[in-house]
Amino acid sequence: MKKSILFFTAILFLSLSCLAAGKTNSAKNGEAMKISIQITSERGSHKLTATLSDNSSAKAFYQLLQKEPLVLNLNEYGGFEKVGPLGRSLPRNDRQIATEAGDIMLYQGNQVTIFYKGNSWSYSPLGKIDGMSQAELESILGSGNVTAVFTKL
């Protein structure tokens, strides 16, 4: 009888440990930090996904999306990015960065940028668009201004 109780206690403990480990791994894999971006441009409407960075800027951005979708009007800037005002300030994790196509950055704590070509400046990383090449992003974003709707997945 003692062996049965010990056996069932061990099974229960292992089961609970596995469940807890699964939740921890899920958060570490970034599953809880995935977003959708609906881009509307002169080239039509495109739905993209992105994985957010692991910093206080990205976490604060993600918290904004917990309440409701975030609609931003992004303007063409410099032939390499779209940038627009966030309407509020987020924590900054600025560092000198060489950006790539698909990078999503926070600029000066209150502007969101989506890069379709590279640049080097001081930004706070917010995330990266999943699985898109520079040519694909240039095609989707077009040459003019765009509307971007960010939502939590």
mmCIF file of C-alpha atoms in Angstrom:
data_model
loop_
_atom_site.group_PDB
_atom_site.id
_atom_site.type_symbol
_atom_site.label_atom_id
_atom_site.label_comp_id
_atom_site.label_asym_id
_atom_site.label_seq_id
_atom_site.Cartn_x
_atom_site.Cartn_y
_atom_site.Cartn_z
ATOM 1 C CA MET A 1 0.000 0.000 0.000
ATOM 2 C CA LYS A 2 2.843 2.401 0.871
ATOM 3 C CA LYS A 3 4.470 1.633 -2.480
ATOM 4 C CA SER A 4 1.224 2.441 -4.333
ATOM 5 C CA ILE A 5 0.842 5.789 -2.562
ATOM 6 C CA LEU A 6 4.498 6.619 -3.197
ATOM 7 C CA PHE A 7 4.148 5.604 -6.859
ATOM 8 C CA PHE A 8 1.030 7.753 -7.411
ATOM 9 C CA THR A 9 2.624 10.694 -5.585
ATOM 10 C CA ALA A 10 5.681 10.419 -7.834
ATOM 11 C CA ILE A 11 3.488 10.263 -10.964
ATOM 12 C CA LEU A 12 1.505 13.314 -9.823
ATOM 13 C CA PHE A 13 4.700 15.253 -9.099
ATOM 14 C CA LEU A 14 6.194 14.371 -12.502
ATOM 15 C CA SER A 15 2.972 15.309 -14.300
ATOM 16 C CA LEU A 16 2.800 18.696 -12.609
ATOM 17 C CA SER A 17 6.489 19.305 -13.315
ATOM 18 C CA CYS A 18 5.995 18.543 -17.008
ATOM 19 C CA LEU A 19 3.041 20.916 -17.226
ATOM 20 C CA ALA A 20 4.995 23.700 -15.553
ATOM 21 C CA ALA A 21 8.005 23.092 -17.826
ATOM 22 C CA GLY A 22 5.776 23.268 -20.906
ATOM 23 C CA LYS A 23 4.445 26.681 -19.887
ATOM 24 C CA THR A 24 7.951 27.974 -19.207
ATOM 25 C CA ASN A 25 9.300 26.699 -22.531
ATOM 26 C CA SER A 26 6.349 28.240 -24.360
ATOM 27 C CA ALA A 27 7.190 31.704 -23.042
ATOM 28 C CA LYS A 28 10.899 31.248 -23.728
ATOM 29 C CA ASN A 29 10.211 30.202 -27.328
ATOM 30 C CA GLY A 30 8.447 33.523 -27.916
ATOM 31 C CA GLU A 31 5.054 31.955 -28.595
ATOM 32 C CA ALA A 32 3.441 34.451 -26.225
ATOM 33 C CA MET A 33 5.201 37.311 -28.011
ATOM 34 C CA LYS A 34 3.887 36.811 -31.564
ATOM 35 C CA ILE A 35 1.919 39.519 -33.316
ATOM 36 C CA SER A 36 0.070 40.051 -36.565
ATOM 37 C CA ILE A 37 0.560 43.126 -38.750
ATOM 38 C CA GLN A 38 -2.018 43.997 -41.395
ATOM 39 C CA ILE A 39 -0.308 46.296 -43.906
ATOM 40 C CA THR A 40 -2.427 48.350 -46.295
ATOM 41 C CA SER A 41 -0.506 50.188 -48.999
ATOM 42 C CA GLU A 42 -0.808 51.228 -52.633
ATOM 43 C CA ARG A 43 0.010 47.576 -53.347
ATOM 44 C CA GLY A 44 -3.008 46.174 -51.488
ATOM 45 C CA SER A 45 -3.477 44.518 -48.117
ATOM 46 C CA HIS A 46 -1.075 41.962 -46.646
ATOM 47 C CA LYS A 47 -1.102 40.084 -43.350
ATOM 48 C CA LEU A 48 2.318 39.487 -41.787
ATOM 49 C CA THR A 49 3.431 37.914 -38.536
ATOM 50 C CA ALA A 50 6.302 38.992 -36.328
ATOM 51 C CA THR A 51 8.152 37.726 -33.300
ATOM 52 C CA LEU A 52 8.806 40.340 -30.642
ATOM 53 C CA SER A 53 12.136 40.874 -28.923
ATOM 54 C CA ASP A 54 12.829 40.012 -25.301
ATOM 55 C CA ASN A 55 13.185 43.473 -23.740
ATOM 56 C CA SER A 56 11.074 45.982 -21.826
ATOM 57 C CA SER A 57 10.245 47.981 -24.988
ATOM 58 C CA ALA A 58 8.765 44.948 -26.767
ATOM 59 C CA LYS A 59 6.941 43.790 -23.637
ATOM 60 C CA ALA A 60 5.342 47.238 -23.204
ATOM 61 C CA PHE A 61 4.391 47.236 -26.905
ATOM 62 C CA TYR A 62 2.828 43.779 -26.502
ATOM 63 C CA GLN A 63 0.871 44.999 -23.455
ATOM 64 C CA LEU A 64 -0.657 47.760 -25.597
ATOM 65 C CA LEU A 65 -1.954 45.055 -27.930
ATOM 66 C CA GLN A 66 -3.558 43.165 -25.025
ATOM 67 C CA LYS A 67 -6.249 45.874 -24.873
ATOM 68 C CA GLU A 68 -6.998 46.442 -28.559
ATOM 69 C CA PRO A 69 -5.386 46.506 -32.008
ATOM 70 C CA LEU A 70 -3.002 49.381 -32.625
ATOM 71 C CA VAL A 71 -3.487 51.297 -35.885
ATOM 72 C CA LEU A 72 -0.493 53.343 -37.050
ATOM 73 C CA ASN A 73 -0.030 55.500 -40.127
ATOM 74 C CA LEU A 74 3.539 54.945 -41.246
ATOM 75 C CA ASN A 75 5.276 57.385 -43.568
ATOM 76 C CA GLU A 76 8.032 56.668 -46.048
ATOM 77 C CA TYR A 77 11.395 57.803 -44.742
ATOM 78 C CA GLY A 78 14.815 57.696 -46.339
ATOM 79 C CA GLY A 79 14.057 54.985 -48.883
ATOM 80 C CA PHE A 80 14.613 52.233 -46.294
ATOM 81 C CA GLU A 81 11.844 52.386 -43.681
ATOM 82 C CA LYS A 82 8.281 53.303 -42.779
ATOM 83 C CA VAL A 83 7.937 55.310 -39.568
ATOM 84 C CA GLY A 84 5.025 56.668 -37.586
ATOM 85 C CA PRO A 85 4.107 58.109 -34.195
ATOM 86 C CA LEU A 86 2.996 55.680 -31.527
ATOM 87 C CA GLY A 87 1.076 58.362 -29.633
ATOM 88 C CA ARG A 88 2.771 57.496 -26.340
ATOM 89 C CA SER A 89 6.215 56.677 -25.013
ATOM 90 C CA LEU A 90 7.505 53.202 -24.201
ATOM 91 C CA PRO A 91 10.566 52.151 -22.216
ATOM 92 C CA ARG A 92 13.727 52.590 -24.261
ATOM 93 C CA ASN A 93 16.454 50.019 -24.821
ATOM 94 C CA ASP A 94 18.371 52.114 -27.323
ATOM 95 C CA ARG A 95 21.589 50.816 -28.785
ATOM 96 C CA GLN A 96 23.499 51.382 -31.990
ATOM 97 C CA ILE A 97 22.085 48.803 -34.408
ATOM 98 C CA ALA A 98 22.585 47.867 -38.032
ATOM 99 C CA THR A 99 19.013 47.069 -39.078
ATOM 100 C CA GLU A 100 17.865 44.609 -41.728
ATOM 101 C CA ALA A 101 14.720 44.235 -43.789
ATOM 102 C CA GLY A 102 11.897 43.102 -41.507
ATOM 103 C CA ASP A 103 13.205 44.705 -38.334
ATOM 104 C CA ILE A 104 10.616 46.522 -36.238
ATOM 105 C CA MET A 105 12.172 49.203 -34.038
ATOM 106 C CA LEU A 106 11.175 51.812 -31.510
ATOM 107 C CA TYR A 107 12.736 55.171 -32.336
ATOM 108 C CA GLN A 108 13.134 57.836 -29.638
ATOM 109 C CA GLY A 109 10.729 55.893 -27.428
ATOM 110 C CA ASN A 110 7.609 57.057 -29.275
ATOM 111 C CA GLN A 111 7.826 56.080 -32.950
ATOM 112 C CA VAL A 112 7.547 52.669 -34.609
ATOM 113 C CA THR A 113 9.612 51.843 -37.668
ATOM 114 C CA ILE A 114 9.410 48.909 -40.056
ATOM 115 C CA PHE A 115 12.508 48.449 -42.185
ATOM 116 C CA TYR A 116 12.500 47.126 -45.711
ATOM 117 C CA LYS A 117 16.219 47.897 -46.207
ATOM 118 C CA GLY A 118 19.061 48.314 -43.743
ATOM 119 C CA ASN A 119 20.189 51.322 -41.770
ATOM 120 C CA SER A 120 22.418 51.995 -38.793
ATOM 121 C CA TRP A 121 21.243 54.144 -35.893
ATOM 122 C CA SER A 122 20.277 54.028 -32.230
ATOM 123 C CA TYR A 123 17.004 52.094 -31.808
ATOM 124 C CA SER A 124 15.188 49.893 -29.314
ATOM 125 C CA PRO A 125 14.406 46.537 -30.947
ATOM 126 C CA LEU A 126 10.720 45.619 -30.917
ATOM 127 C CA GLY A 127 10.816 42.548 -33.142
ATOM 128 C CA LYS A 128 11.278 40.997 -36.564
ATOM 129 C CA ILE A 129 8.795 40.173 -39.324
ATOM 130 C CA ASP A 130 8.753 36.415 -39.857
ATOM 131 C CA GLY A 131 9.910 34.817 -43.101
ATOM 132 C CA MET A 132 10.004 37.805 -45.464
ATOM 133 C CA SER A 133 12.850 38.759 -47.780
ATOM 134 C CA GLN A 134 13.903 42.316 -48.498
ATOM 135 C CA ALA A 135 12.387 42.105 -52.005
ATOM 136 C CA GLU A 136 9.063 40.834 -50.608
ATOM 137 C CA LEU A 137 8.914 43.610 -48.008
ATOM 138 C CA GLU A 138 9.772 46.282 -50.578
ATOM 139 C CA SER A 139 6.961 44.981 -52.771
ATOM 140 C CA ILE A 140 4.417 44.882 -49.914
ATOM 141 C CA LEU A 141 5.290 48.257 -48.429
ATOM 142 C CA GLY A 142 5.459 50.065 -51.766
ATOM 143 C CA SER A 143 6.893 53.533 -52.204
ATOM 144 C CA GLY A 144 4.288 55.592 -50.337
ATOM 145 C CA ASN A 145 2.777 55.726 -46.879
ATOM 146 C CA VAL A 146 1.079 52.687 -45.321
ATOM 147 C CA THR A 147 -1.380 51.835 -42.586
ATOM 148 C CA ALA A 148 -0.266 49.107 -40.193
ATOM 149 C CA VAL A 149 -2.653 47.376 -37.785
ATOM 150 C CA PHE A 150 -0.782 45.513 -35.041
ATOM 151 C CA THR A 151 -2.639 42.805 -33.127
ATOM 152 C CA LYS A 152 -1.690 40.149 -30.617
ATOM 153 C CA LEU A 153 -1.815 36.563 -31.899
#
